[in-house]
JSON list of C-alpha atoms in Angstrom, two decimals:
[
{"chain": "A", "resi": 1, "resn": "MET", "atom": "CA", "xyz": [-9.20, 15.25, 30.78]},
{"chain": "A", "resi": 2, "resn": "THR", "atom": "CA", "xyz": [-8.36, 11.76, 32.21]},
{"chain": "A", "resi": 3, "resn": "PRO", "atom": "CA", "xyz": [-4.96, 10.07, 31.88]},
{"chain": "A", "resi": 4, "resn": "SER", "atom": "CA", "xyz": [-6.70, 7.70, 29.43]},
{"chain": "A", "resi": 5, "resn": "GLN", "atom": "CA", "xyz": [-8.02, 10.38, 27.26]},
{"chain": "A", "resi": 6, "resn": "VAL", "atom": "CA", "xyz": [-4.59, 11.84, 27.07]},
{"chain": "A", "resi": 7, "resn": "ARG", "atom": "CA", "xyz": [-3.13, 8.61, 26.14]},
{"chain": "A", "resi": 8, "resn": "GLU", "atom": "CA", "xyz": [-5.71, 8.35, 23.37]},
{"chain": "A", "resi": 9, "resn": "ILE", "atom": "CA", "xyz": [-5.10, 11.73, 21.81]},
{"chain": "A", "resi": 10, "resn": "ARG", "atom": "CA", "xyz": [-1.13, 11.25, 21.82]},
{"chain": "A", "resi": 11, "resn": "ALA", "atom": "CA", "xyz": [-1.51, 7.93, 20.16]},
{"chain": "A", "resi": 12, "resn": "ARG", "atom": "CA", "xyz": [-3.97, 9.53, 17.29]},
{"chain": "A", "resi": 13, "resn": "VAL", "atom": "CA", "xyz": [-1.45, 12.43, 16.86]},
{"chain": "A", "resi": 14, "resn": "LYS", "atom": "CA", "xyz": [1.56, 10.01, 16.67]},
{"chain": "A", "resi": 15, "resn": "ASP", "atom": "CA", "xyz": [-0.51, 7.76, 14.15]},
{"chain": "A", "resi": 16, "resn": "PHE", "atom": "CA", "xyz": [-1.48, 10.97, 12.05]},
{"chain": "A", "resi": 17, "resn": "ASP", "atom": "CA", "xyz": [2.37, 12.01, 11.88]},
{"chain": "A", "resi": 18, "resn": "ASP", "atom": "CA", "xyz": [3.39, 8.83, 10.30]},
{"chain": "A", "resi": 19, "resn": "PRO", "atom": "CA", "xyz": [4.14, 9.23, 6.80]},
{"chain": "A", "resi": 20, "resn": "VAL", "atom": "CA", "xyz": [4.24, 5.85, 5.91]},
{"chain": "A", "resi": 21, "resn": "ARG", "atom": "CA", "xyz": [1.34, 4.52, 3.75]},
{"chain": "A", "resi": 22, "resn": "PHE", "atom": "CA", "xyz": [0.80, 1.38, 1.35]},
{"chain": "A", "resi": 23, "resn": "VAL", "atom": "CA", "xyz": [-0.26, 1.31, -2.14]},
{"chain": "A", "resi": 24, "resn": "ILE", "atom": "CA", "xyz": [-1.33, -1.70, -4.23]},
{"chain": "A", "resi": 25, "resn": "ALA", "atom": "CA", "xyz": [0.80, -2.27, -7.47]},
{"chain": "A", "resi": 26, "resn": "SER", "atom": "CA", "xyz": [1.15, -4.51, -10.32]},
{"chain": "A", "resi": 27, "resn": "GLN", "atom": "CA", "xyz": [4.34, -4.51, -12.28]},
{"chain": "A", "resi": 28, "resn": "PHE", "atom": "CA", "xyz": [4.98, -5.59, -15.53]},
{"chain": "A", "resi": 29, "resn": "SER", "atom": "CA", "xyz": [8.46, -4.22, -16.42]},
{"chain": "A", "resi": 30, "resn": "ARG", "atom": "CA", "xyz": [10.63, -1.72, -14.92]},
{"chain": "A", "resi": 31, "resn": "LYS", "atom": "CA", "xyz": [8.95, 0.87, -16.75]},
{"chain": "A", "resi": 32, "resn": "PHE", "atom": "CA", "xyz": [5.59, -0.03, -16.50]},
{"chain": "A", "resi": 33, "resn": "VAL", "atom": "CA", "xyz": [3.73, -0.13, -13.31]},
{"chain": "A", "resi": 34, "resn": "LEU", "atom": "CA", "xyz": [0.03, 0.06, -12.33]},
{"chain": "A", "resi": 35, "resn": "TYR", "atom": "CA", "xyz": [-1.16, 1.78, -9.23]},
{"chain": "A", "resi": 36, "resn": "TYR", "atom": "CA", "xyz": [-4.63, 0.91, -8.08]},
{"chain": "A", "resi": 37, "resn": "ASN", "atom": "CA", "xyz": [-7.17, 3.52, -7.07]},
{"chain": "A", "resi": 38, "resn": "VAL", "atom": "CA", "xyz": [-10.04, 2.17, -5.00]},
{"chain": "A", "resi": 39, "resn": "SER", "atom": "CA", "xyz": [-12.40, 4.98, -5.28]},
{"chain": "A", "resi": 40, "resn": "SER", "atom": "CA", "xyz": [-12.44, 4.72, -9.11]},
{"chain": "A", "resi": 41, "resn": "ASP", "atom": "CA", "xyz": [-11.79, 1.00, -9.32]},
{"chain": "A", "resi": 42, "resn": "THR", "atom": "CA", "xyz": [-9.12, 1.56, -12.02]},
{"chain": "A", "resi": 43, "resn": "TYR", "atom": "CA", "xyz": [-5.31, 1.19, -12.11]},
{"chain": "A", "resi": 44, "resn": "ALA", "atom": "CA", "xyz": [-3.12, 4.56, -12.99]},
{"chain": "A", "resi": 45, "resn": "MET", "atom": "CA", "xyz": [-0.11, 3.81, -15.09]},
{"chain": "A", "resi": 46, "resn": "ASN", "atom": "CA", "xyz": [3.05, 4.98, -13.74]},
{"chain": "A", "resi": 47, "resn": "ASP", "atom": "CA", "xyz": [1.44, 7.62, -11.67]},
{"chain": "A", "resi": 48, "resn": "ILE", "atom": "CA", "xyz": [1.83, 7.02, -7.77]},
{"chain": "A", "resi": 49, "resn": "SER", "atom": "CA", "xyz": [-0.07, 10.23, -7.14]},
{"chain": "A", "resi": 50, "resn": "ALA", "atom": "CA", "xyz": [-3.38, 8.67, -8.41]},
{"chain": "A", "resi": 51, "resn": "ALA", "atom": "CA", "xyz": [-3.06, 5.49, -6.32]},
{"chain": "A", "resi": 52, "resn": "THR", "atom": "CA", "xyz": [-5.23, 5.05, -3.06]},
{"chain": "A", "resi": 53, "resn": "LEU", "atom": "CA", "xyz": [-2.80, 5.48, -0.09]},
{"chain": "A", "resi": 54, "resn": "PHE", "atom": "CA", "xyz": [-3.67, 3.21, 2.65]},
{"chain": "A", "resi": 55, "resn": "LYS", "atom": "CA", "xyz": [-2.68, 4.10, 6.22]},
{"chain": "A", "resi": 56, "resn": "ARG", "atom": "CA", "xyz": [-3.35, 0.48, 7.58]},
{"chain": "A", "resi": 57, "resn": "ARG", "atom": "CA", "xyz": [-1.25, -2.42, 6.42]},
{"chain": "A", "resi": 58, "resn": "ARG", "atom": "CA", "xyz": [-4.18, -4.94, 7.31]},
{"chain": "A", "resi": 59, "resn": "ALA", "atom": "CA", "xyz": [-6.57, -2.81, 5.17]},
{"chain": "A", "resi": 60, "resn": "ALA", "atom": "CA", "xyz": [-4.34, -2.80, 2.22]},
{"chain": "A", "resi": 61, "resn": "GLU", "atom": "CA", "xyz": [-3.57, -6.54, 2.38]},
{"chain": "A", "resi": 62, "resn": "ALA", "atom": "CA", "xyz": [-7.22, -7.28, 2.58]},
{"chain": "A", "resi": 63, "resn": "ILE", "atom": "CA", "xyz": [-8.10, -5.37, -0.57]},
{"chain": "A", "resi": 64, "resn": "ARG", "atom": "CA", "xyz": [-4.97, -6.78, -2.44]},
{"chain": "A", "resi": 65, "resn": "LYS", "atom": "CA", "xyz": [-6.05, -10.44, -1.56]},
{"chain": "A", "resi": 66, "resn": "LEU", "atom": "CA", "xyz": [-9.33, -9.79, -3.78]},
{"chain": "A", "resi": 67, "resn": "PHE", "atom": "CA", "xyz": [-7.00, -9.46, -6.83]},
{"chain": "A", "resi": 68, "resn": "GLY", "atom": "CA", "xyz": [-4.74, -11.85, -8.74]},
{"chain": "A", "resi": 69, "resn": "PRO", "atom": "CA", "xyz": [-1.50, -12.94, -7.56]},
{"chain": "A", "resi": 70, "resn": "ASN", "atom": "CA", "xyz": [0.35, -10.51, -9.38]},
{"chain": "A", "resi": 71, "resn": "ASP", "atom": "CA", "xyz": [-0.54, -7.45, -7.21]},
{"chain": "A", "resi": 72, "resn": "CYS", "atom": "CA", "xyz": [1.82, -6.54, -4.24]},
{"chain": "A", "resi": 73, "resn": "LEU", "atom": "CA", "xyz": [1.90, -3.89, -1.76]},
{"chain": "A", "resi": 74, "resn": "LEU", "atom": "CA", "xyz": [4.36, -1.28, -1.93]},
{"chain": "A", "resi": 75, "resn": "GLU", "atom": "CA", "xyz": [5.55, 0.83, 1.14]},
{"chain": "A", "resi": 76, "resn": "VAL", "atom": "CA", "xyz": [5.60, 4.64, 0.39]},
{"chain": "A", "resi": 77, "resn": "ARG", "atom": "CA", "xyz": [6.19, 7.80, 2.39]},
{"chain": "A", "resi": 78, "resn": "VAL", "atom": "CA", "xyz": [4.48, 10.90, 2.09]},
{"chain": "A", "resi": 79, "resn": "MET", "atom": "CA", "xyz": [6.62, 13.68, 2.00]},
{"chain": "A", "resi": 80, "resn": "LYS", "atom": "CA", "xyz": [6.12, 17.31, 3.51]},
{"chain": "A", "resi": 81, "resn": "ASN", "atom": "CA", "xyz": [5.19, 18.85, 0.22]},
{"chain": "A", "resi": 82, "resn": "SER", "atom": "CA", "xyz": [2.50, 16.22, -0.31]},
{"chain": "A", "resi": 83, "resn": "SER", "atom": "CA", "xyz": [4.55, 14.09, -2.91]},
{"chain": "A", "resi": 84, "resn": "VAL", "atom": "CA", "xyz": [4.85, 10.47, -2.49]},
{"chain": "A", "resi": 85, "resn": "LYS", "atom": "CA", "xyz": [8.12, 8.56, -2.58]},
{"chain": "A", "resi": 86, "resn": "ARG", "atom": "CA", "xyz": [8.52, 4.60, -2.87]},
{"chain": "A", "resi": 87, "resn": "VAL", "atom": "CA", "xyz": [10.44, 3.41, 0.17]},
{"chain": "A", "resi": 88, "resn": "GLY", "atom": "CA", "xyz": [10.51, -0.36, -0.70]},
{"chain": "A", "resi": 89, "resn": "ARG", "atom": "CA", "xyz": [11.29, -2.40, -3.78]},
{"chain": "A", "resi": 90, "resn": "TYR", "atom": "CA", "xyz": [8.48, -4.07, -5.83]},
{"chain": "A", "resi": 91, "resn": "ARG", "atom": "CA", "xyz": [8.35, -7.37, -4.64]},
{"chain": "A", "resi": 92, "resn": "LYS", "atom": "CA", "xyz": [6.02, -9.99, -6.42]},
{"chain": "A", "resi": 93, "resn": "PRO", "atom": "CA", "xyz": [4.02, -12.31, -4.11]},
{"chain": "A", "resi": 94, "resn": "LEU", "atom": "CA", "xyz": [5.43, -16.00, -3.89]},
{"chain": "A", "resi": 95, "resn": "LEU", "atom": "CA", "xyz": [3.16, -18.14, -5.90]},
{"chain": "A", "resi": 96, "resn": "LYS", "atom": "CA", "xyz": [2.68, -21.80, -4.59]},
{"chain": "A", "resi": 97, "resn": "ARG", "atom": "CA", "xyz": [3.98, -24.24, -6.72]},
{"chain": "A", "resi": 98, "resn": "ARG", "atom": "CA", "xyz": [2.16, -27.47, -7.60]},
{"chain": "A", "resi": 99, "resn": "ARG", "atom": "CA", "xyz": [3.88, -30.78, -7.21]},
{"chain": "A", "resi": 100, "resn": "LYS", "atom": "CA", "xyz": [3.86, -33.30, -9.84]},
{"chain": "A", "resi": 101, "resn": "LYS", "atom": "CA", "xyz": [1.82, -36.39, -8.91]},
{"chain": "A", "resi": 102, "resn": "GLY", "atom": "CA", "xyz": [3.27, -39.77, -9.86]}
]
């Protein structure tokens, strides 16, 4: 194999082994969080395992922008036993404030 092919294979293996994924979520309270599932176009209530896990942040962000301002991205990790663990805290996206005219 050529050196460029070896580099490509190593990059793909490294990408495959990365446990970080992204989930689209909408939180109403601390105990009530909806996680988005792209394949069925539905939200799962308080069940992160039913959500779509995005490998690429840019792809998740592009889909999140199609929804309202209350949805955000959560960073999660896929554990060795295939369970999903939240890494970051839920952060609501910042809304643009309107200035008063006058």
